[in-house]
Amino acid sequence: MTNITAQELDTCTLLTDSALVWAQENLEYLNKPMRFFGSSLKVEKGASKRDSYVMYLQPSNKVSKTTLCEGANSAGCEKPCLISSGQLGMSVAQRAATKRTILLLLRPHDTQATLLCEIDKAERKALKTGIPALFRPNGTSDVDFGALIAQRPDSEFYDYTKVLSRVRKNTLPNYDLTYSASMFSVQSRAALKKAVLRQHKIAVAFNTKGLVSDNVSAPSGLVSFDDTDLRPLDAPSSIGYLKRKGSNKVQRAQEGERSFFVTKENLSEFNNIIARG
C-alpha cells in the first residue's frame, strides 16, 4: 500500500475536519502496516465452530464526509453505536478503527487487495485447523462490500444492515445478511414491517440488559441473537433479539417511544408489527 503524504492530506476532501487533523498528527502511525480484520472463535451451542473475522471502522460520518452507515439517520443508531462501548471504546481500538477508515477512503484499491490477502490467509488456516472461516466486513459500519465478496465465492461472509434494499437485492450465495431493525422513525418502522412480511432474517435490540428494573423483555417467539453471532446458522426468517450493550440504567431510562431500541413505550407497536408476518 502506497504511503499517504502530508501534501495529499492538504488537498483531501473525503475526511471530516477532525479526522483530517487526526491524520496529519498521526501520519507516521497511519502509514504503518496493519490488519483490517480482527479474529475470534465463535461457538454455536458448543459444537459448530467458526473462526470469525470482523472489521471495525468508524461509523457514519465520524471520519468520512459521506456517511458509511446509510440508514443511520432514519434508524437513530448513531448515539448508541457499539463503536463507543466495551473494548471498542478504548483508545487503542478507536485509533485502529480511525486508521482503517482513512485507509479505506484514501486507498480503496490497496485496502481491497489487503482485505483479500487477509481472507486468503484465513482460509489457508482453516484448511489446517478444519475450522471454517467466517468474515464480517461491517462490524460497526454499513458499507456495501458486495464487489469484494463476489471475488471470494468460496468464502463465507455475513453482516447486519439497516438498508433493507440491500437485503432484498442480495444475490450472493456466500453473503448472509440480517436486517437490523429500529423503532426510531416512521421510515424505520415501515421498513421493519416490510422485512417481516418478506420473511427476511431480522435482528432487533431491546432496551435492556436483562434487569427487572429495565421494564422491557423480548416477547415469546423471538430467538436470542446474544447466544452467538453466527447469523448464517439461523433459519432464514428468524427474528432475533439482542440486549442493549454498553449502557447504564440512566441511559436506558432516557429512551422513549422514538428509539433505536424496543422500549416499554413502543413494545406494543413492535409486537403488532411482527405479528403481521
Short mmCIF file of C-alpha atoms in Angstrom, two decimals:
data_model
loop_
_atom_site.label_atom_id
_atom_site.label_comp_id
_atom_site.label_asym_id
_atom_site.label_seq_id
_atom_site.Cartn_x
_atom_site.Cartn_y
_atom_site.Cartn_z
CA MET A 1 0.00 0.00 0.00
CA THR A 2 1.45 3.35 -1.03
CA ASN A 3 2.12 5.84 1.74
CA ILE A 4 -0.22 8.72 2.43
CA THR A 5 1.63 12.04 2.32
CA ALA A 6 1.15 15.35 4.08
CA GLN A 7 0.67 17.00 0.69
CA GLU A 8 -2.14 14.57 -0.14
CA LEU A 9 -3.89 15.33 3.14
CA ASP A 10 -3.67 19.05 2.45
CA THR A 11 -5.91 18.60 -0.59
CA CYS A 12 -8.12 15.80 0.81
CA THR A 13 -11.90 16.28 0.52
CA LEU A 14 -13.02 12.87 1.80
CA LEU A 15 -12.38 13.29 5.52
CA THR A 16 -14.15 15.35 8.15
CA ASP A 17 -12.17 18.26 9.55
CA SER A 18 -11.45 16.44 12.82
CA ALA A 19 -10.38 13.26 11.00
CA LEU A 20 -8.12 15.29 8.73
CA VAL A 21 -6.40 16.88 11.71
CA TRP A 22 -6.00 13.43 13.29
CA ALA A 23 -4.47 12.07 10.09
CA GLN A 24 -2.00 14.95 9.87
CA GLU A 25 -0.95 14.47 13.50
CA ASN A 26 -0.66 10.69 13.16
CA LEU A 27 0.87 10.38 9.70
CA GLU A 28 3.64 8.00 10.77
CA TYR A 29 1.17 5.69 12.51
CA LEU A 30 -1.17 5.94 9.54
CA ASN A 31 1.48 4.54 7.19
CA LYS A 32 2.49 1.56 9.33
CA PRO A 33 1.18 -1.85 8.17
CA MET A 34 -1.91 -3.12 10.00
CA ARG A 35 -4.53 -5.85 9.91
CA PHE A 36 -8.03 -4.91 8.85
CA PHE A 37 -9.83 -7.99 10.17
CA GLY A 38 -9.75 -8.91 13.85
CA SER A 39 -10.43 -12.53 14.77
CA SER A 40 -12.23 -14.53 17.45
CA LEU A 41 -13.51 -18.08 17.81
CA LYS A 42 -17.30 -18.23 17.84
CA VAL A 43 -19.10 -21.28 19.18
CA GLU A 44 -22.66 -22.30 18.42
CA LYS A 45 -24.17 -24.50 21.16
CA GLY A 46 -20.73 -25.87 21.97
CA ALA A 47 -20.50 -27.76 18.70
CA SER A 48 -20.37 -25.87 15.41
CA LYS A 49 -17.38 -23.55 15.34
CA ARG A 50 -16.21 -20.74 13.15
CA ASP A 51 -13.08 -18.64 13.17
CA SER A 52 -14.78 -15.25 12.87
CA TYR A 53 -13.02 -12.25 11.34
CA VAL A 54 -14.60 -8.84 11.87
CA MET A 55 -13.56 -5.42 10.54
CA TYR A 56 -14.30 -2.39 12.71
CA LEU A 57 -14.46 1.01 11.01
CA GLN A 58 -15.52 4.38 12.38
CA PRO A 59 -19.25 4.54 11.59
CA SER A 60 -21.48 7.09 9.94
CA ASN A 61 -19.70 10.44 9.45
CA LYS A 62 -17.22 10.26 12.32
CA VAL A 63 -14.35 10.11 9.80
CA SER A 64 -15.92 10.14 6.35
CA LYS A 65 -17.74 13.20 5.00
CA THR A 66 -20.04 10.76 3.20
CA THR A 67 -21.72 8.54 5.75
CA LEU A 68 -20.58 4.93 6.00
CA CYS A 69 -23.95 4.00 7.54
CA GLU A 70 -26.66 4.85 5.04
CA GLY A 71 -29.55 4.06 7.38
CA ALA A 72 -28.16 5.74 10.49
CA ASN A 73 -30.36 8.84 10.39
CA SER A 74 -33.68 7.03 9.98
CA ALA A 75 -32.65 4.30 12.45
CA GLY A 76 -31.39 6.66 15.16
CA CYS A 77 -28.39 4.46 15.86
CA GLU A 78 -25.53 6.97 15.79
CA LYS A 79 -25.55 7.75 19.52
CA PRO A 80 -25.86 4.17 20.85
CA CYS A 81 -23.43 2.71 18.29
CA LEU A 82 -21.27 -0.13 19.60
CA ILE A 83 -18.11 1.68 18.47
CA SER A 84 -18.09 3.52 21.81
CA SER A 85 -18.75 0.54 24.10
CA GLY A 86 -16.55 -2.07 25.73
CA GLN A 87 -13.14 -2.72 24.25
CA LEU A 88 -14.11 -0.87 21.05
CA GLY A 89 -14.37 2.32 23.08
CA MET A 90 -10.79 2.10 24.32
CA SER A 91 -8.22 4.44 22.80
CA VAL A 92 -6.20 1.72 21.05
CA ALA A 93 -9.28 0.32 19.32
CA GLN A 94 -10.51 3.80 18.44
CA ARG A 95 -7.19 4.71 16.82
CA ALA A 96 -7.18 1.48 14.83
CA ALA A 97 -10.77 1.99 13.62
CA THR A 98 -9.96 5.55 12.58
CA LYS A 99 -6.87 4.40 10.71
CA ARG A 100 -8.73 1.62 8.87
CA THR A 101 -11.44 4.04 7.81
CA ILE A 102 -8.97 6.61 6.49
CA LEU A 103 -7.09 3.93 4.55
CA LEU A 104 -10.35 2.61 3.09
CA LEU A 105 -11.27 6.10 1.91
CA LEU A 106 -7.87 7.22 0.61
CA ARG A 107 -6.53 3.89 -0.64
CA PRO A 108 -9.62 1.86 -1.67
CA HIS A 109 -7.88 -0.40 -4.17
CA ASP A 110 -4.92 -1.09 -1.90
CA THR A 111 -7.28 -1.72 1.01
CA GLN A 112 -9.30 -4.19 -1.03
CA ALA A 113 -6.12 -6.02 -2.02
CA THR A 114 -5.09 -6.21 1.65
CA LEU A 115 -8.52 -7.50 2.67
CA LEU A 116 -8.39 -10.21 0.01
CA CYS A 117 -4.94 -11.25 1.21
CA GLU A 118 -6.20 -11.48 4.79
CA ILE A 119 -9.18 -13.55 3.65
CA ASP A 120 -6.91 -15.93 1.73
CA LYS A 121 -4.59 -16.28 4.73
CA ALA A 122 -7.54 -17.09 6.99
CA GLU A 123 -8.78 -19.69 4.53
CA ARG A 124 -5.35 -21.36 4.48
CA LYS A 125 -5.50 -21.51 8.26
CA ALA A 126 -8.99 -23.04 8.04
CA LEU A 127 -7.66 -25.83 5.84
CA LYS A 128 -5.11 -26.69 8.51
CA THR A 129 -7.39 -26.47 11.55
CA GLY A 130 -10.59 -27.80 10.00
CA ILE A 131 -12.50 -24.81 11.49
CA PRO A 132 -14.24 -22.79 8.74
CA ALA A 133 -13.53 -19.07 8.48
CA LEU A 134 -16.38 -16.56 8.66
CA PHE A 135 -15.97 -12.91 7.68
CA ARG A 136 -17.98 -9.86 8.78
CA PRO A 137 -16.81 -6.72 6.92
CA ASN A 138 -19.20 -4.37 8.74
CA GLY A 139 -18.55 -4.72 12.44
CA THR A 140 -19.53 -1.09 13.10
CA SER A 141 -20.32 0.23 9.62
CA ASP A 142 -22.84 -0.39 6.85
CA VAL A 143 -20.84 -0.30 3.64
CA ASP A 144 -21.72 -2.29 0.52
CA PHE A 145 -18.85 -4.77 0.21
CA GLY A 146 -20.62 -6.87 -2.43
CA ALA A 147 -17.90 -6.40 -5.06
CA LEU A 148 -15.24 -7.62 -2.64
CA ILE A 149 -17.30 -10.61 -1.51
CA ALA A 150 -18.02 -11.62 -5.10
CA GLN A 151 -14.27 -12.11 -5.62
CA ARG A 152 -14.16 -14.85 -2.96
CA PRO A 153 -17.21 -17.02 -3.76
CA ASP A 154 -15.87 -19.95 -1.72
CA SER A 155 -15.55 -17.90 1.47
CA GLU A 156 -18.42 -17.28 3.89
CA PHE A 157 -19.48 -13.73 4.79
CA TYR A 158 -22.23 -12.15 6.87
CA ASP A 159 -23.39 -8.74 8.04
CA TYR A 160 -26.18 -6.83 9.72
CA THR A 161 -27.57 -3.94 7.69
CA LYS A 162 -30.15 -1.20 8.17
CA VAL A 163 -30.53 -0.85 4.41
CA LEU A 164 -33.50 -3.09 3.61
CA SER A 165 -32.95 -2.92 -0.15
CA ARG A 166 -29.51 -4.43 0.34
CA VAL A 167 -31.09 -7.49 1.94
CA ARG A 168 -33.76 -7.73 -0.74
CA LYS A 169 -31.35 -7.36 -3.67
CA ASN A 170 -28.58 -9.57 -2.31
CA THR A 171 -27.85 -12.36 -4.80
CA LEU A 172 -24.53 -13.53 -3.38
CA PRO A 173 -24.99 -17.08 -2.05
CA ASN A 174 -21.97 -16.71 0.25
CA TYR A 175 -23.19 -13.48 1.87
CA ASP A 176 -25.71 -13.82 4.70
CA LEU A 177 -27.48 -10.53 5.51
CA THR A 178 -29.64 -9.83 8.56
CA TYR A 179 -31.87 -6.76 8.58
CA SER A 180 -31.16 -4.61 11.65
CA ALA A 181 -34.49 -3.19 12.80
CA SER A 182 -35.23 0.09 14.58
CA MET A 183 -38.28 1.69 16.20
CA PHE A 184 -36.87 5.21 15.85
CA SER A 185 -38.78 6.72 12.94
CA VAL A 186 -41.77 6.31 10.66
CA GLN A 187 -39.37 5.17 7.94
CA SER A 188 -37.60 2.58 10.09
CA ARG A 189 -40.86 1.13 11.40
CA ALA A 190 -42.24 0.88 7.86
CA ALA A 191 -39.07 -0.89 6.77
CA LEU A 192 -39.43 -3.34 9.66
CA LYS A 193 -42.99 -4.12 8.53
CA LYS A 194 -41.71 -4.87 5.03
CA ALA A 195 -38.90 -7.05 6.38
CA VAL A 196 -41.38 -9.09 8.42
CA LEU A 197 -43.80 -9.53 5.52
CA ARG A 198 -40.97 -10.58 3.21
CA GLN A 199 -39.74 -13.02 5.87
CA HIS A 200 -36.22 -11.64 5.99
CA LYS A 201 -33.99 -12.51 8.90
CA ILE A 202 -34.28 -9.67 11.42
CA ALA A 203 -32.27 -8.55 14.44
CA VAL A 204 -33.76 -6.11 16.93
CA ALA A 205 -32.13 -4.57 20.00
CA PHE A 206 -34.11 -4.29 23.24
CA ASN A 207 -33.52 -1.52 25.75
CA THR A 208 -32.50 -3.91 28.48
CA LYS A 209 -29.51 -5.66 29.97
CA GLY A 210 -31.75 -8.38 31.36
CA LEU A 211 -32.55 -6.50 34.58
CA VAL A 212 -36.07 -6.45 36.02
CA SER A 213 -35.76 -2.70 36.54
CA ASP A 214 -35.48 -2.16 32.78
CA ASN A 215 -39.20 -2.96 32.41
CA VAL A 216 -38.93 -4.47 28.94
CA SER A 217 -38.31 -8.01 27.77
CA ALA A 218 -38.45 -9.83 24.47
CA PRO A 219 -41.79 -11.45 23.60
CA SER A 220 -42.06 -15.20 23.16
CA GLY A 221 -41.31 -16.46 19.68
CA LEU A 222 -38.15 -14.43 19.25
CA VAL A 223 -34.79 -16.17 19.47
CA SER A 224 -31.75 -14.84 21.28
CA PHE A 225 -29.06 -13.50 18.97
CA ASP A 226 -26.88 -12.88 22.03
CA ASP A 227 -26.08 -16.59 22.40
CA THR A 228 -23.90 -16.49 19.29
CA ASP A 229 -23.06 -14.11 16.46
CA LEU A 230 -23.09 -16.88 13.86
CA ARG A 231 -26.02 -15.48 11.90
CA PRO A 232 -25.53 -17.74 8.83
CA LEU A 233 -26.58 -20.67 11.03
CA ASP A 234 -30.00 -19.13 11.77
CA ALA A 235 -33.21 -20.01 9.95
CA PRO A 236 -33.78 -17.60 7.00
CA SER A 237 -36.87 -15.93 8.55
CA SER A 238 -35.65 -15.76 12.16
CA ILE A 239 -36.46 -12.71 14.26
CA GLY A 240 -33.81 -12.43 16.96
CA TYR A 241 -33.38 -10.08 19.89
CA LEU A 242 -30.24 -8.53 21.30
CA LYS A 243 -29.87 -6.96 24.74
CA ARG A 244 -28.51 -3.43 24.79
CA LYS A 245 -24.74 -3.23 25.12
CA GLY A 246 -22.58 -0.54 26.70
CA SER A 247 -25.24 1.31 28.71
CA ASN A 248 -26.30 2.10 32.27
CA LYS A 249 -29.71 2.43 33.94
CA VAL A 250 -29.78 6.19 33.49
CA GLN A 251 -29.15 5.93 29.74
CA ARG A 252 -31.76 3.21 29.33
CA ALA A 253 -34.32 5.21 31.31
CA GLN A 254 -33.93 8.09 28.85
CA GLU A 255 -35.18 6.03 25.91
CA GLY A 256 -38.80 6.62 24.89
CA GLU A 257 -41.13 5.73 22.06
CA ARG A 258 -38.85 7.07 19.33
CA SER A 259 -35.81 4.89 19.88
CA PHE A 260 -33.46 2.64 18.00
CA PHE A 261 -34.35 0.10 20.70
CA VAL A 262 -37.57 -1.63 21.56
CA THR A 263 -38.69 0.11 24.74
CA LYS A 264 -41.66 -0.24 27.11
CA GLU A 265 -43.21 2.74 25.28
CA ASN A 266 -43.07 1.17 21.79
CA LEU A 267 -43.23 -2.53 22.72
CA SER A 268 -46.93 -2.81 21.89
CA GLU A 269 -46.42 -1.38 18.40
CA PHE A 270 -43.40 -3.62 17.86
CA ASN A 271 -45.49 -6.68 18.79
CA ASN A 272 -48.18 -5.60 16.34
CA ILE A 273 -45.62 -5.18 13.55
CA ILE A 274 -44.03 -8.60 13.95
CA ALA A 275 -47.46 -10.25 14.34
CA ARG A 276 -48.30 -9.23 10.76
CA GLY A 277 -45.78 -11.71 9.46
#
